[in-house]
Coordinates of C-alpha atoms in Angstrom, one line a residue:
M1 CA 0.1 -0.2 0.1
G2 CA 1.3 3.3 -1.0
Q3 CA 1.4 6.4 0.9
P4 CA -2.3 7.5 1.4
V5 CA -1.7 11.4 1.5
R6 CA -3.2 11.9 -2.0
D7 CA -6.2 9.8 -1.1
Y8 CA -7.0 12.0 2.0
L9 CA -6.2 15.3 0.2
L10 CA -8.8 13.8 -2.6
T11 CA -11.5 12.7 0.3
L12 CA -10.8 16.2 2.0
C13 CA -11.6 18.3 -1.3
V14 CA -14.6 16.3 -2.3
T15 CA -16.0 16.8 1.4
A16 CA -15.5 20.3 1.2
A17 CA -16.9 20.9 -2.3
V18 CA -19.9 19.2 -1.6
T19 CA -20.5 21.0 1.7
Y20 CA -19.9 24.3 0.0
L21 CA -22.3 23.5 -3.2
L22 CA -25.1 22.4 -0.6
T23 CA -24.8 25.1 1.7
G24 CA -26.6 27.8 -0.9
P25 CA -29.6 25.3 -1.7
V26 CA -29.9 24.5 2.2
R27 CA -29.9 28.3 3.0
K28 CA -33.0 28.7 0.5
F29 CA -34.5 25.6 2.0
A30 CA -34.1 27.1 5.5
I31 CA -35.8 30.1 4.6
A32 CA -38.7 28.5 2.9
V33 CA -39.3 26.4 5.9
G34 CA -38.8 29.2 8.6
A35 CA -36.0 28.0 10.3
M36 CA -35.0 31.5 11.3
P37 CA -35.7 32.2 15.0
A38 CA -36.2 35.7 16.1
I39 CA -33.5 37.6 17.7
R40 CA -32.9 36.8 21.1
A41 CA -31.4 38.8 24.3
R42 CA -27.8 36.9 24.2
D43 CA -27.4 36.9 20.2
V44 CA -24.6 38.9 18.8
H45 CA -26.4 39.3 15.2
R46 CA -29.0 41.8 14.5
E47 CA -31.2 39.9 11.6
P48 CA -32.8 36.8 11.6
T49 CA -30.3 34.3 9.8
P50 CA -31.3 30.8 8.7
R51 CA -29.8 27.7 10.4
L52 CA -29.9 24.0 9.2
G53 CA -26.4 24.4 7.8
G54 CA -25.8 20.9 9.3
I55 CA -27.7 19.5 6.3
A56 CA -24.8 20.3 3.9
M57 CA -22.3 19.4 6.5
F58 CA -24.0 15.9 6.9
G59 CA -24.2 15.7 3.0
G60 CA -20.3 16.2 2.7
L61 CA -19.6 13.8 5.4
C62 CA -21.6 11.0 3.2
A63 CA -19.7 12.1 0.0
G64 CA -16.3 11.6 1.9
L65 CA -17.2 8.2 3.1
I66 CA -18.4 7.3 -0.3
V67 CA -15.3 8.5 -2.3
A68 CA -12.9 7.1 0.4
D69 CA -14.5 3.6 0.2
H70 CA -13.8 3.6 -3.6
L71 CA -10.0 4.8 -3.2
A72 CA -7.4 2.1 -3.3
N73 CA -5.4 3.1 -0.2
L74 CA -8.3 3.8 2.0
D75 CA -10.9 1.0 1.1
G76 CA -9.3 -1.3 3.5
V77 CA -10.6 0.9 6.4
F78 CA -14.1 -0.3 5.6
D79 CA -13.0 -4.0 5.0
L80 CA -11.3 -4.4 8.2
S81 CA -13.3 -2.1 10.3
S82 CA -17.1 -1.6 11.1
E83 CA -16.2 1.9 12.5
P84 CA -17.1 3.7 9.5
R85 CA -20.4 2.4 9.6
A86 CA -20.9 3.1 13.2
L87 CA -19.9 6.8 12.7
L88 CA -22.4 7.1 10.0
S89 CA -25.3 5.6 11.9
G90 CA -24.2 7.6 15.1
A91 CA -24.2 10.6 12.9
A92 CA -27.3 10.4 10.9
L93 CA -29.1 9.9 14.6
I94 CA -27.7 13.0 15.9
W95 CA -27.8 15.0 12.6
L96 CA -31.7 14.3 12.5
I97 CA -32.0 15.5 16.3
G98 CA -30.3 18.6 15.4
V99 CA -32.6 19.4 12.4
L100 CA -35.7 19.1 14.5
D101 CA -34.3 21.0 17.1
D102 CA -33.2 24.0 14.6
K103 CA -36.9 23.9 13.3
F104 CA -39.0 23.0 16.4
E105 CA -36.7 23.8 19.4
I106 CA -37.0 20.4 21.2
D107 CA -36.4 20.3 25.1
A108 CA -32.7 20.2 26.0
L109 CA -33.2 17.0 28.1
I110 CA -34.4 15.3 25.0
K111 CA -31.2 16.4 23.2
L112 CA -29.3 15.0 25.9
G113 CA -30.9 11.9 25.5
G114 CA -30.6 11.7 21.8
Q115 CA -26.8 12.4 22.2
M116 CA -26.6 9.5 24.7
I117 CA -28.6 7.2 22.2
A118 CA -26.2 8.0 19.1
A119 CA -23.0 7.3 21.3
A120 CA -24.6 3.9 22.3
V121 CA -25.4 3.4 18.7
M122 CA -21.8 3.5 17.8
V123 CA -20.8 1.5 20.7
L124 CA -23.0 -1.4 19.7
Q125 CA -21.5 -1.2 16.2
G126 CA -17.7 -1.6 17.5
L127 CA -16.6 2.0 17.9
T128 CA -15.9 2.2 21.8
I129 CA -12.9 2.5 24.1
L130 CA -11.2 -0.8 24.9
W131 CA -8.2 0.1 27.3
L132 CA -6.6 3.1 28.6
P133 CA -2.6 3.5 29.0
I134 CA -2.4 4.7 32.8
P135 CA 1.2 6.0 33.8
G136 CA 2.8 3.7 36.4
V137 CA 0.2 1.1 35.9
G138 CA 0.5 0.1 32.1
T139 CA -2.4 -0.7 29.8
V140 CA -5.4 -1.4 31.8
A141 CA -8.3 -3.0 30.0
L142 CA -11.9 -1.8 30.5
T143 CA -14.9 -4.1 31.0
Q144 CA -17.8 -3.7 28.6
W145 CA -19.9 -1.5 30.8
Q146 CA -16.7 0.8 31.6
G147 CA -15.9 1.1 28.0
T148 CA -19.6 2.1 27.2
L149 CA -20.0 4.5 29.9
L150 CA -16.6 6.4 29.0
T151 CA -17.2 6.4 25.4
V152 CA -20.9 7.7 25.9
A153 CA -19.4 10.6 28.3
L154 CA -16.6 11.4 25.8
V155 CA -19.3 11.9 23.0
V156 CA -21.7 13.7 25.2
I157 CA -19.0 16.0 26.5
T158 CA -17.4 16.7 23.1
I159 CA -20.6 17.4 21.4
N160 CA -21.9 20.1 24.2
A161 CA -18.6 21.8 24.2
V162 CA -18.7 22.3 20.4
N163 CA -22.2 23.4 20.8
F164 CA -21.4 26.0 23.5
V165 CA -18.7 27.5 21.8
D166 CA -20.8 28.2 18.7
G167 CA -21.9 31.7 19.4
L168 CA -19.9 33.8 16.8
D169 CA -19.7 33.7 13.0
G170 CA -17.2 31.0 12.0
L171 CA -16.2 30.4 15.6
A172 CA -17.0 26.6 15.9
A173 CA -16.1 25.6 12.5
G174 CA -13.2 27.1 12.6
M175 CA -12.1 25.9 16.2
V176 CA -12.8 22.2 15.2
L177 CA -11.1 22.5 11.9
I178 CA -7.8 23.6 14.1
A179 CA -8.4 21.0 16.2
S180 CA -9.0 18.3 13.7
A181 CA -5.9 19.6 11.6
A182 CA -3.9 18.8 14.7
F183 CA -5.2 15.6 15.4
F184 CA -5.1 14.4 11.6
L185 CA -1.1 15.2 11.8
Y186 CA -0.9 13.0 14.9
T187 CA -3.2 10.1 13.7
Y188 CA -1.4 9.9 10.4
R189 CA 2.0 9.7 12.1
L190 CA 0.8 6.9 13.9
W191 CA -0.9 5.1 10.9
Y192 CA 1.8 5.5 8.2
G193 CA 4.8 6.4 10.4
H194 CA 4.5 3.5 12.7
T195 CA 2.3 1.1 10.5
I196 CA -0.6 1.0 13.3
E197 CA -3.9 0.1 11.5
A198 CA -5.8 1.0 14.6
A199 CA -5.2 4.7 13.5
A200 CA -6.4 4.4 10.2
P201 CA -10.2 5.1 10.7
A202 CA -9.4 8.1 13.0
T203 CA -7.1 9.7 10.3
L204 CA -10.2 9.0 8.0
F205 CA -12.7 10.7 10.1
T206 CA -10.4 13.8 10.9
A207 CA -9.8 14.4 7.0
I208 CA -13.6 14.4 6.5
L209 CA -14.0 16.6 9.5
M210 CA -11.7 19.0 7.9
G211 CA -13.5 19.0 4.8
M212 CA -17.0 19.6 6.4
C213 CA -15.5 22.5 8.3
L214 CA -13.7 24.1 5.1
G215 CA -16.7 24.0 2.9
F216 CA -19.2 25.4 5.5
L217 CA -16.7 28.3 6.7
P218 CA -17.1 30.6 3.4
H219 CA -20.7 30.7 4.1
N220 CA -20.4 31.2 7.9
M221 CA -17.7 33.9 8.3
H222 CA -18.9 37.5 9.5
P223 CA -21.4 38.5 8.5
A224 CA -22.7 35.0 8.3
R225 CA -25.4 34.1 5.6
I226 CA -26.2 30.9 7.5
F227 CA -25.8 29.3 10.7
M228 CA -25.0 25.5 11.2
G229 CA -27.3 25.2 13.8
D230 CA -27.7 22.3 16.3
S231 CA -27.6 19.8 13.4
G232 CA -24.3 21.0 12.5
S233 CA -22.5 21.6 15.8
M234 CA -23.7 18.4 17.4
L235 CA -22.7 16.7 14.1
I236 CA -19.2 17.9 14.1
G237 CA -18.8 17.4 17.6
L238 CA -19.5 13.7 17.4
V239 CA -17.2 13.3 14.5
L240 CA -14.5 14.7 16.4
A241 CA -15.4 12.6 19.4
A242 CA -15.3 9.6 17.0
G243 CA -12.0 10.1 15.9
A244 CA -10.7 10.3 19.3
I245 CA -12.5 7.0 20.5
S246 CA -11.3 5.3 17.4
V247 CA -7.8 5.7 18.3
T248 CA -7.6 6.3 22.3
G249 CA -6.7 2.8 24.1
Q250 CA -6.2 0.8 20.8
V251 CA -2.6 1.5 20.3
D252 CA -0.3 -0.7 22.1
P253 CA 3.0 0.9 23.2
D254 CA 4.9 -2.3 22.2
N255 CA 3.9 -1.8 18.9
L256 CA 5.6 1.4 18.3
K257 CA 9.2 0.0 19.4
I258 CA 10.7 3.0 20.5
F259 CA 11.0 2.2 24.1
E260 CA 12.5 -1.2 25.8
G261 CA 11.7 -2.6 28.9
S262 CA 8.4 -4.0 30.5
E263 CA 5.1 -2.8 29.3
R264 CA 4.6 -0.4 32.2
Q265 CA 7.7 1.1 31.7
A266 CA 7.1 1.8 28.1
T267 CA 3.6 3.2 28.8
H268 CA 5.0 5.6 31.5
A269 CA 7.6 6.9 29.2
M270 CA 5.4 7.4 26.3
L271 CA 2.8 9.5 28.3
P272 CA 3.2 12.8 26.3
V273 CA 2.7 10.4 23.2
F274 CA -0.9 9.9 24.4
I275 CA -1.5 13.3 25.5
P276 CA -3.7 14.0 22.2
L277 CA -5.5 10.7 22.6
L278 CA -6.4 10.5 26.2
L279 CA -10.2 12.1 25.4
P280 CA -10.1 15.1 22.9
L281 CA -10.1 17.5 25.8
T282 CA -6.4 18.5 25.0
I283 CA -7.4 19.7 21.6
I284 CA -10.6 21.4 22.3
A285 CA -9.7 22.7 25.9
I286 CA -11.1 26.4 24.9
P287 CA -14.8 25.0 24.3
A288 CA -14.4 22.4 27.0
A289 CA -13.2 25.4 29.5
D290 CA -16.2 26.9 28.2
L291 CA -18.4 24.3 29.1
V292 CA -17.3 23.8 32.5
L293 CA -17.4 27.4 33.2
A294 CA -20.9 27.9 32.0
I295 CA -22.0 25.1 34.2
V296 CA -20.5 26.2 37.3
R297 CA -21.6 29.7 36.6
R298 CA -25.2 28.8 36.0
T299 CA -25.5 26.5 39.0
W300 CA -24.1 29.1 41.1
N301 CA -26.6 31.7 40.3
G302 CA -29.3 29.0 41.1
Q303 CA -30.1 28.6 37.0
S304 CA -30.4 25.5 35.0
P305 CA -27.0 24.3 33.5
F306 CA -28.7 24.6 29.9
A307 CA -30.2 27.9 30.6
A308 CA -29.1 30.6 28.2
D309 CA -27.0 33.5 28.9
R310 CA -24.1 35.8 27.7
G311 CA -21.4 34.8 29.9
H312 CA -19.5 32.7 27.4
L313 CA -15.9 33.2 26.7
H314 CA -16.7 34.9 23.1
H315 CA -19.3 37.1 24.6
R316 CA -16.9 38.4 27.4
L317 CA -14.2 39.2 24.4
L318 CA -16.8 41.5 23.0
E319 CA -17.8 43.0 26.0
I320 CA -13.8 44.1 26.9
G321 CA -13.7 45.9 23.5
H322 CA -12.7 43.3 20.9
S323 CA -14.4 43.3 17.4
H324 CA -16.5 40.2 16.0
S325 CA -13.8 39.3 13.8
R326 CA -10.9 40.0 16.5
S327 CA -12.7 38.0 19.1
V328 CA -12.9 34.8 16.6
L329 CA -9.4 35.4 15.4
I330 CA -8.3 35.1 19.2
M331 CA -10.0 31.9 20.0
Y332 CA -8.7 30.6 16.7
F333 CA -5.1 31.4 18.0
W334 CA -5.6 29.9 21.4
S335 CA -7.1 26.7 19.8
A336 CA -4.2 26.6 17.4
L337 CA -1.8 26.8 20.1
I338 CA -3.1 24.2 22.5
A339 CA -4.0 21.8 19.6
F340 CA -0.6 22.0 17.6
G341 CA 1.4 22.4 21.0
A342 CA 0.0 19.2 22.5
V343 CA 0.9 17.3 19.4
G344 CA 4.2 18.8 19.2
Y345 CA 5.1 18.1 22.7
S346 CA 3.8 14.4 22.1
V347 CA 6.2 13.8 19.4
H348 CA 9.1 15.7 20.8
S349 CA 8.6 15.7 24.7
A350 CA 12.5 16.1 25.4
S351 CA 12.8 18.9 23.1
M352 CA 13.1 22.5 25.4
W353 CA 12.4 24.8 22.4
I354 CA 9.0 23.7 21.9
V355 CA 8.0 24.6 25.6
L356 CA 9.8 27.9 25.3
V357 CA 7.9 28.2 21.9
I358 CA 4.6 27.8 23.5
V359 CA 5.3 30.0 26.4
G360 CA 6.3 32.7 24.0
L361 CA 2.9 32.4 21.9
S362 CA 1.0 32.5 25.2
A363 CA 2.5 35.7 26.2
L364 CA 1.5 36.9 22.9
G365 CA -1.8 35.7 23.2
L366 CA -2.2 37.5 26.7
I367 CA -1.0 40.7 25.0
L368 CA -3.6 40.6 22.3
L369 CA -6.4 40.0 25.0
L370 CA -5.2 43.2 26.9
M371 CA -5.1 45.4 23.9
P372 CA -8.7 45.3 22.5
R373 CA -8.7 48.5 20.7
F374 CA -5.1 48.2 18.9
T375 CA -5.5 48.1 15.2
P376 CA -2.6 46.9 13.3
R377 CA -1.5 48.7 10.1
A378 CA -0.2 46.5 7.3
P379 CA 3.1 47.6 5.4
L380 CA 2.9 49.6 2.3
W381 CA 3.5 46.3 0.0
A382 CA 0.3 44.8 1.4
Q383 CA -2.3 47.7 1.2
R384 CA -3.9 46.0 -1.6
F385 CA -4.5 42.7 0.2
V386 CA -6.0 44.1 3.3
P387 CA -9.5 45.4 4.5
P388 CA -9.7 49.4 4.4
R389 CA -9.4 49.6 8.2
Y390 CA -6.0 47.9 8.3
R391 CA -4.6 50.3 5.6
R392 CA -2.5 53.2 6.4
R393 CA -3.9 56.7 6.0
R394 CA -2.5 59.3 3.5
R395 CA -2.4 62.8 4.2
G396 CA -5.7 64.5 4.4
E397 CA -7.4 61.3 5.3
G398 CA -7.1 61.9 9.4
P399 CA -9.7 62.0 11.8
G400 CA -10.4 65.5 11.0
A401 CA -11.1 64.6 7.3
A402 CA -13.1 61.9 8.3
S403 CA -15.2 64.3 10.5
A404 CA -15.5 66.7 7.9
E405 CA -16.7 64.3 5.5
G406 CA -19.2 62.8 8.3
L407 CA -20.7 66.4 8.6
E408 CA -21.2 66.6 4.8
G409 CA -23.0 63.3 4.8
Q410 CA -25.2 64.3 7.4
Q411 CA -26.0 67.6 5.7
G412 CA -26.7 65.7 2.6
A413 CA -28.9 63.3 4.6
A414 CA -30.8 66.1 6.1
D415 CA -31.4 67.8 2.5
A416 CA -32.6 64.5 1.4
Q417 CA -35.3 64.1 4.0
M418 CA -37.0 67.2 3.1
G419 CA -40.1 66.4 0.6
Q420 CA -41.8 68.3 -1.6
G421 CA -43.4 71.4 -0.2
G422 CA -40.9 71.9 2.3
R423 CA -42.2 69.2 4.6
E424 CA -39.5 67.1 6.4
T425 CA -40.0 63.6 6.5
A426 CA -39.5 61.0 9.3
P427 CA -35.6 60.5 9.6
R428 CA -34.3 56.7 9.4
P429 CA -32.4 55.3 12.4
P430 CA -29.0 55.0 11.9
I431 CA -27.3 51.5 11.6
A432 CA -24.2 51.1 13.8
A433 CA -21.0 50.0 11.5
G434 CA -19.8 46.6 12.0
V435 CA -23.4 44.9 12.7
S436 CA -23.7 41.5 11.2
G437 CA -26.0 41.7 8.1
V438 CA -25.0 45.3 7.3
N439 CA -22.3 44.5 4.9
G440 CA -23.3 41.3 3.8
A441 CA -26.6 39.8 2.1
T442 CA -29.7 39.4 4.2
A443 CA -31.8 36.5 4.8
I444 CA -35.0 37.8 4.2
G445 CA -34.8 40.5 1.6
P446 CA -34.9 44.2 2.9
R447 CA -33.1 44.7 5.8
S448 CA -35.1 45.1 9.2
R449 CA -34.1 46.9 12.1
F450 CA -34.7 45.7 15.5
S451 CA -35.0 48.3 18.4
D452 CA -35.3 45.9 21.3
R453 CA -34.1 42.4 21.8
R454 CA -36.4 39.3 23.0
E455 CA -35.5 37.7 26.2
A456 CA -33.8 34.2 25.7
D457 CA -36.3 31.5 25.4
S458 CA -34.1 28.6 24.2
T459 CA -30.7 27.1 24.7
R460 CA -29.7 27.4 21.5
R461 CA -27.7 30.4 19.5

């Protein structure tokens, strides 16, 4: 079997293309069926935006699995393992629950039960954790009930962590894309570099997951034309968890042949290698931390853990002065730092320079967090390739010139408001710059303005 990197690239591209092409028709379908909830108090967008983006993402998942089944270097994954069928079964169930929730807003406990059932369906078809490497003890085999409970818990935690972080345009899809890219590098190294067949399904799952997120992101970046909804966030959370479950506890330390000695010594020495595998919390640490903080905050305030609020990490970034796009980029930065830092440390745990790079980048991230109003300026050679707000002002384009232009614009608007006969028409309320939907296409034709927001009435974004 040759090196399958080209087959993975083809699978990724097909998945991304199908997802991208399906998102447009899905958006029209969501508008037609009315899958556009009204603006709620905790929402950051200002116009009703269609959901159901998970329909296109599920189509990309099916296309990726079909293409991989017909490739020479990947068809063995389907012949030797039932995990792709298990993934498709669980994904179809969780996707159906998400679609119903996007349209009819089902109860949170019903969704939780559906997540547990979807995880159980995958367990029944062989996608489960078999054993765990524990430092100082060795490889500990799990009973059937222990493996089932641990698998279900991992799936539920991952799904809800991704769902909780889906609060800004492009945030959830981008963070999962970063996490799956880091996880793909590691699982591909295990499979092709160390010839461990147990890592082949996880490598395929992460490649397909990257394609799903890549295909959906162009439609979901700020200002978003469509949201993935629970049908998309729960779907990509389940696929990410399935990749971790597929490889966690199924890699025998002796098969790597890196360390000599007993199995206990090998497991203890190889603990950094298992960092990205011992539950996916290392590669989705940001949404997982957001999930834990949300549960603690709501319980402390006497609310339900599933109650909606504006206390998530991305909401706090907006409150301290960061713009929508900058908040998303900061979350991307921390996700990439944690994900690729864990993978790099697991590969070269003895290299001090990796630790120093991680510390330096962490300091840079803290500086960015403390400078919400700092606007970087691009160099002269890059002026054409960046948005106008990042370009250097020329002479005569300072704040004074901008103010004069603003006064002239206001005077022109006042003159335009004078009707025939000298009567003044009612002035139109101004729209704040940077609001979602102002610079992009609207979902329902003419732009609508909302003076008040409704109270949060559901647990979804």
